[in-house]
Coordinates of C-alpha atoms in Angstrom, one line a residue:
M17 CA 41.0 4.8 43.4
L18 CA 39.8 1.5 42.8
R19 CA 36.5 2.1 44.2
G20 CA 36.2 5.2 42.0
Q21 CA 37.3 3.3 38.9
K22 CA 34.7 0.6 39.5
N23 CA 32.0 3.5 39.7
I24 CA 33.2 5.1 36.6
S25 CA 33.2 1.6 34.8
Y26 CA 29.7 0.8 36.2
N27 CA 28.4 4.1 35.1
S28 CA 29.7 3.8 31.6
V29 CA 28.0 0.4 31.3
N30 CA 24.7 2.0 32.4
L31 CA 25.4 4.8 29.8
Q32 CA 26.1 2.3 27.1
K33 CA 22.8 0.5 28.0
E34 CA 20.9 3.6 27.7
N35 CA 22.3 4.5 24.4
H36 CA 21.3 1.1 23.0
K37 CA 17.8 1.5 24.2
P38 CA 15.4 1.3 21.2
K39 CA 14.0 4.7 20.1
L40 CA 10.4 5.3 20.4
L41 CA 9.8 5.2 16.6
D42 CA 11.9 2.0 16.0
L43 CA 9.6 0.5 18.6
V44 CA 6.6 1.6 16.6
R45 CA 8.0 0.4 13.4
T46 CA 8.8 -3.1 14.8
E47 CA 5.3 -3.4 16.2
L48 CA 3.7 -2.6 13.0
R49 CA 5.8 -5.1 11.1
V50 CA 5.2 -7.8 13.7
N51 CA 1.5 -7.2 13.1
H52 CA 2.0 -7.3 9.3
Y53 CA 0.9 -3.7 8.7
S54 CA 1.7 -2.5 5.1
T55 CA 4.7 -0.3 4.4
K56 CA 2.5 2.6 3.6
T57 CA 0.6 2.3 6.8
E58 CA 3.9 2.1 8.8
E59 CA 5.2 5.4 7.0
A60 CA 1.8 7.1 7.7
Y61 CA 1.7 6.0 11.3
V62 CA 5.3 7.0 12.0
G63 CA 4.8 10.3 10.3
W64 CA 1.6 11.2 12.3
I65 CA 3.4 10.3 15.6
K66 CA 6.3 12.5 14.6
R67 CA 4.0 15.5 13.9
Y68 CA 2.0 15.0 17.2
I69 CA 5.3 15.0 19.1
L70 CA 6.6 18.1 17.3
F71 CA 3.2 19.9 17.7
H72 CA 3.7 19.7 21.5
N73 CA 7.3 20.9 21.3
K74 CA 9.0 17.6 21.5
R75 CA 7.4 16.5 24.6
H76 CA 7.6 12.7 25.3
P77 CA 4.1 11.1 24.6
N78 CA 4.3 9.4 28.2
E79 CA 4.1 13.0 29.5
M80 CA 1.0 13.7 27.5
G81 CA -2.6 12.1 27.3
K82 CA -6.1 12.7 26.2
E83 CA -6.0 16.6 26.2
E84 CA -3.0 16.8 24.1
I85 CA -4.4 14.2 21.5
Q86 CA -7.6 16.1 21.4
N87 CA -5.8 19.4 20.8
F88 CA -3.7 18.0 18.0
I89 CA -6.6 16.2 16.2
N90 CA -8.7 19.3 16.4
H91 CA -5.9 21.4 15.0
L92 CA -5.7 19.1 11.9
A93 CA -9.4 19.7 11.2
V94 CA -9.5 23.4 12.0
N95 CA -6.2 24.8 10.9
N96 CA -5.0 22.3 8.3
N97 CA -8.4 21.6 6.8
V98 CA -7.5 17.8 6.4
S99 CA -10.1 15.3 5.2
S100 CA -12.1 13.2 7.7
S101 CA -10.2 10.1 6.5
T102 CA -6.8 11.9 7.2
Q103 CA -7.9 13.1 10.6
N104 CA -9.0 9.5 11.4
Q105 CA -5.8 7.9 10.1
A106 CA -3.8 10.5 12.5
L107 CA -5.9 9.6 15.4
Q108 CA -5.6 5.8 14.8
A109 CA -1.8 6.3 14.7
I110 CA -1.6 8.1 17.9
L111 CA -3.9 5.5 19.7
F112 CA -1.7 2.8 18.3
L113 CA 1.3 4.6 20.0
Y114 CA -0.4 4.6 23.4
K115 CA -2.1 1.3 23.3
R116 CA 0.5 -0.9 21.8
I117 CA 3.8 0.7 22.6
L118 CA 3.3 2.8 25.8
K119 CA 0.7 0.4 27.3
K120 CA -1.0 3.7 28.5
E121 CA -4.8 4.0 28.7
V122 CA -6.0 7.4 27.4
G123 CA -9.8 6.7 27.7
W124 CA -12.6 7.8 25.4
I125 CA -11.6 11.0 23.5
D126 CA -14.7 13.1 22.9
E127 CA -15.1 16.7 21.9
I128 CA -13.2 16.1 18.6
K129 CA -14.0 18.7 15.9
H130 CA -14.5 16.3 13.0
A131 CA -13.6 17.2 9.6
T132 CA -16.6 17.3 7.3
R133 CA -16.9 14.0 5.4
V134 CA -17.6 14.6 1.7
K135 CA -18.8 11.8 -0.4
H136 CA -17.1 11.8 -3.8
L137 CA -18.1 9.6 -6.7
P138 CA -15.1 7.9 -8.3
V139 CA -13.9 9.1 -11.7
V140 CA -14.5 6.6 -14.3
F141 CA -13.2 6.3 -17.9
S142 CA -15.7 5.2 -20.7
K143 CA -14.8 2.1 -22.6
K144 CA -13.7 4.4 -25.5
E145 CA -11.6 6.6 -23.3
T146 CA -10.0 3.5 -21.7
A147 CA -8.9 2.1 -25.0
K148 CA -7.6 5.5 -26.1
I149 CA -5.4 6.0 -23.0
I150 CA -4.0 2.4 -23.3
D151 CA -3.2 2.9 -27.0
N152 CA -1.2 5.9 -26.0
L153 CA 1.0 3.7 -23.6
T154 CA 3.8 1.4 -24.5
G155 CA 6.2 -1.2 -22.8
I156 CA 5.7 -2.3 -19.3
P157 CA 3.3 0.8 -18.3
K158 CA 0.9 -0.3 -21.0
L159 CA 1.2 -3.9 -19.6
V160 CA 0.5 -2.9 -15.9
V161 CA -2.3 -0.6 -16.8
S162 CA -3.9 -3.3 -18.9
L163 CA -3.9 -5.4 -15.8
L164 CA -5.4 -2.6 -13.6
Y165 CA -8.2 -2.4 -16.1
G166 CA -8.4 -6.1 -17.2
S167 CA -8.1 -7.6 -13.7
G168 CA -9.3 -4.8 -11.3
L169 CA -5.9 -4.6 -9.6
R170 CA -4.8 -1.9 -7.3
L171 CA -1.4 -0.2 -8.6
S172 CA 0.5 -1.7 -5.6
E173 CA -1.0 -5.1 -6.1
A174 CA 0.0 -5.2 -9.8
L175 CA 3.6 -4.1 -9.0
R176 CA 3.9 -6.6 -6.0
L177 CA 2.7 -9.4 -8.2
R178 CA 4.9 -12.5 -8.0
I179 CA 5.4 -14.7 -11.2
K180 CA 4.2 -17.8 -9.5
D181 CA 0.8 -16.1 -8.7
I182 CA -0.1 -15.8 -12.5
D183 CA -2.0 -18.9 -13.6
F184 CA -2.2 -19.0 -17.4
D185 CA -4.1 -22.3 -17.5
Y186 CA -6.9 -21.2 -15.3
K187 CA -6.6 -17.6 -16.6
Q188 CA -6.6 -16.1 -13.0
I189 CA -4.3 -14.0 -10.8
L190 CA -3.8 -14.8 -7.1
V191 CA -3.6 -11.4 -5.2
R192 CA -1.7 -12.0 -2.0
D193 CA -1.9 -9.7 1.0
G194 CA -4.3 -7.3 -0.5
K195 CA -5.9 -4.5 1.5
G196 CA -6.8 -5.8 4.9
E197 CA -4.3 -8.7 4.5
K198 CA -6.7 -10.7 2.3
D199 CA -5.9 -13.1 -0.5
R200 CA -8.3 -13.2 -3.5
H201 CA -8.5 -14.5 -7.1
T202 CA -9.3 -12.3 -9.9
I203 CA -9.5 -12.6 -13.8
L204 CA -6.6 -12.7 -16.2
P205 CA -7.7 -11.3 -19.6
D206 CA -7.2 -13.7 -22.5
S207 CA -6.1 -10.7 -24.8
L208 CA -3.2 -10.0 -22.4
I209 CA -1.8 -13.5 -22.1
P210 CA 0.5 -13.4 -25.1
D211 CA 2.2 -10.1 -24.3
L212 CA 2.5 -11.1 -20.5
K213 CA 4.2 -14.3 -21.5
K214 CA 6.8 -12.5 -23.8
H215 CA 7.3 -10.0 -20.9
L216 CA 8.0 -12.9 -18.6
N217 CA 10.4 -14.5 -20.9
R218 CA 12.4 -11.4 -20.9
V219 CA 12.3 -11.2 -17.0
C220 CA 13.5 -14.8 -17.0
L221 CA 16.5 -14.0 -19.2
K222 CA 17.4 -10.8 -16.9
Y223 CA 16.9 -13.2 -13.9
K224 CA 19.4 -15.9 -15.2
E225 CA 21.9 -13.2 -15.9
D226 CA 21.6 -11.9 -12.3
L227 CA 22.2 -15.5 -11.1
K228 CA 25.4 -15.8 -13.1
R229 CA 26.5 -12.6 -11.5
G230 CA 26.1 -13.8 -8.0
K231 CA 22.8 -12.1 -7.5
G232 CA 19.1 -13.1 -8.2
E233 CA 17.7 -12.9 -4.7
T234 CA 14.3 -11.2 -4.0
I235 CA 12.7 -10.2 -0.9
L236 CA 10.4 -12.6 0.6
P237 CA 7.3 -11.8 2.7
Y238 CA 7.2 -12.4 6.5
A239 CA 9.7 -15.0 7.8
L240 CA 9.6 -17.2 4.9
K241 CA 13.4 -16.8 4.3
K242 CA 13.9 -18.8 7.4
K243 CA 11.4 -21.5 6.5
Y244 CA 12.5 -21.7 2.8
P245 CA 16.2 -20.7 2.8
N246 CA 16.6 -20.9 -1.1
A247 CA 13.1 -19.6 -2.0
D248 CA 14.4 -16.2 -2.6
K249 CA 16.5 -17.2 -5.7
E250 CA 13.6 -19.1 -7.2
F251 CA 12.2 -17.7 -10.4
G252 CA 8.5 -18.0 -9.2
W253 CA 9.2 -15.7 -6.3
Q254 CA 10.6 -13.0 -8.5
Y255 CA 8.5 -9.8 -9.1
A256 CA 6.6 -9.8 -12.4
F257 CA 7.6 -6.3 -12.9
P258 CA 11.3 -5.9 -11.6
A259 CA 13.2 -2.7 -11.6
D260 CA 16.0 -2.1 -14.0
K261 CA 18.5 -1.3 -11.2
F262 CA 19.5 -3.1 -8.1
I263 CA 18.9 -1.5 -4.6
K264 CA 20.1 -2.3 -1.3
N265 CA 17.5 -3.6 1.2
K266 CA 17.9 -1.7 4.4
D267 CA 16.5 -4.5 6.6
S268 CA 18.4 -7.4 5.2
G269 CA 21.4 -5.6 3.6
L270 CA 21.0 -7.7 0.4
I271 CA 21.6 -6.2 -3.0
L272 CA 18.5 -7.1 -5.0
R273 CA 15.9 -6.0 -7.7
W274 CA 12.9 -4.5 -6.2
H275 CA 9.6 -4.1 -8.3
I276 CA 9.4 -0.8 -10.5
H277 CA 8.3 2.2 -8.7
E278 CA 4.7 3.4 -8.7
S279 CA 5.8 6.7 -9.9
T280 CA 6.9 5.2 -13.1
I281 CA 3.3 4.1 -14.0
Q282 CA 1.7 7.3 -12.6
R283 CA 3.8 9.5 -14.8
A284 CA 3.1 7.4 -17.8
V285 CA -0.7 7.3 -17.3
K286 CA -0.7 11.1 -16.8
E287 CA 1.2 11.5 -20.1
A288 CA -1.1 9.0 -21.9
I289 CA -4.2 10.9 -20.5
K290 CA -2.8 14.1 -22.0
K291 CA -2.0 12.6 -25.4
A292 CA -5.5 11.0 -25.6
G293 CA -7.1 14.4 -25.2
I294 CA -9.1 13.4 -22.1
I295 CA -9.7 16.1 -19.6
K296 CA -11.0 13.8 -16.7
P297 CA -8.5 14.1 -13.8
G298 CA -7.7 10.3 -13.9
S299 CA -4.7 8.3 -12.4
P300 CA -3.8 4.5 -12.3
H301 CA -6.5 3.8 -9.8
T302 CA -9.1 5.1 -12.2
F303 CA -8.8 1.9 -14.2
R304 CA -9.7 -0.2 -11.3
H305 CA -13.0 1.9 -11.0
S306 CA -13.5 1.6 -14.8
F307 CA -13.1 -2.2 -14.5
A308 CA -15.9 -2.4 -11.7
T309 CA -18.2 0.1 -13.7
H310 CA -17.9 -1.7 -17.0
L311 CA -18.5 -5.1 -15.6
L312 CA -21.6 -3.6 -13.9
E313 CA -22.5 -2.1 -17.2
N314 CA -22.2 -5.6 -18.8
G315 CA -24.8 -7.2 -16.5
Y316 CA -22.4 -8.8 -13.9
D317 CA -23.9 -9.0 -10.3
I318 CA -22.6 -6.7 -7.5
R319 CA -21.4 -9.7 -5.4
T320 CA -19.2 -11.0 -8.2
I321 CA -17.7 -7.6 -8.6
Q322 CA -17.2 -7.4 -4.9
E323 CA -15.2 -10.5 -4.8
L324 CA -13.0 -9.6 -7.7
L325 CA -12.2 -6.3 -6.3
G326 CA -11.6 -7.7 -2.7
H327 CA -14.0 -5.3 -0.9
H328 CA -14.9 -6.3 2.7
S329 CA -18.3 -4.8 2.4
V330 CA -20.8 -4.8 -0.5
K331 CA -21.5 -1.2 0.4
T332 CA -18.2 -0.1 -1.0
T333 CA -18.9 -1.8 -4.3
M334 CA -22.4 -0.3 -4.4
I335 CA -20.8 3.1 -5.2
Y336 CA -20.4 2.0 -8.8
T337 CA -24.2 1.8 -9.2
H338 CA -24.3 5.4 -8.3
V339 CA -21.8 6.1 -11.1
L340 CA -24.0 4.4 -13.6
N341 CA -27.2 6.1 -12.2
R342 CA -28.9 2.8 -12.7
G343 CA -30.7 3.1 -9.3
L344 CA -32.7 6.1 -10.6
G345 CA -34.5 4.4 -13.4
V346 CA -35.6 7.8 -14.7
R347 CA -35.7 9.0 -18.4
S348 CA -35.1 12.5 -18.9
P349 CA -38.0 14.5 -20.5
L350 CA -35.6 15.9 -23.0
D351 CA -35.0 12.5 -24.4

């Protein structure tokens, strides 16, 4: 009996250890966060890995390899008609799983049926159209969109902006951890400074009320909470565009104010475009395209615009020269 009881106890301990073993997707999330991948990349990679596993009837990736990866990627292009960039993202997510989590070499994957890469020119608002749309916005959406157009920010960069990274004296904004984990400086429009200061004064009052209620914390990037234990309650670290409601952070368990959601600005822009009577299919990102195109139109050099936008390669920035058609140098015979 005693021997049997020991065996039962030993087996139950083993079972508990197995139950506490991290799940595959949790390991993927941890590895992505340790390597400072963005939240959007994390969501995308985990989503593609899930779809890959479901496509092969929930087989464990360790039991699969090159052939299964190839079949899934080809399926996306042939049956789902995804774009080339989407197909490439799916492949990178699966390769990340094998290389970084499973430590399994799958070799060179050839015979992939690549989706056709279509080169689209970005939609750009004219200066008049931009002014009309912004005039049809109010409140915080108007302020955010003015930053997108006036500073060339991505929507995510504007919403993640911390108060301490707005420099009114030098009239510049420090964008931290932009695309590719790069910091950069960009311009702060003179015309926006008075409204932005008024907005931050209101944010400060709300922040002081939160402190009185025993709240006021914000989420800090990386491991700064350990290095600076009280920084999460400092005003400078607060989001410039905080949400109206508190949320519970699933990682820390803290009740805090996140920044306003992207959909708030997206809906406001869609409505403003409609009110302005503009038929172009624009979005918040269109204002970043318009920022670059209008600077080019005003005679600024391509390298300066590249730095302000934070593009890794000048080739990416060169697309705005095609929008203007400056490279053609041809006058229509009708004119």
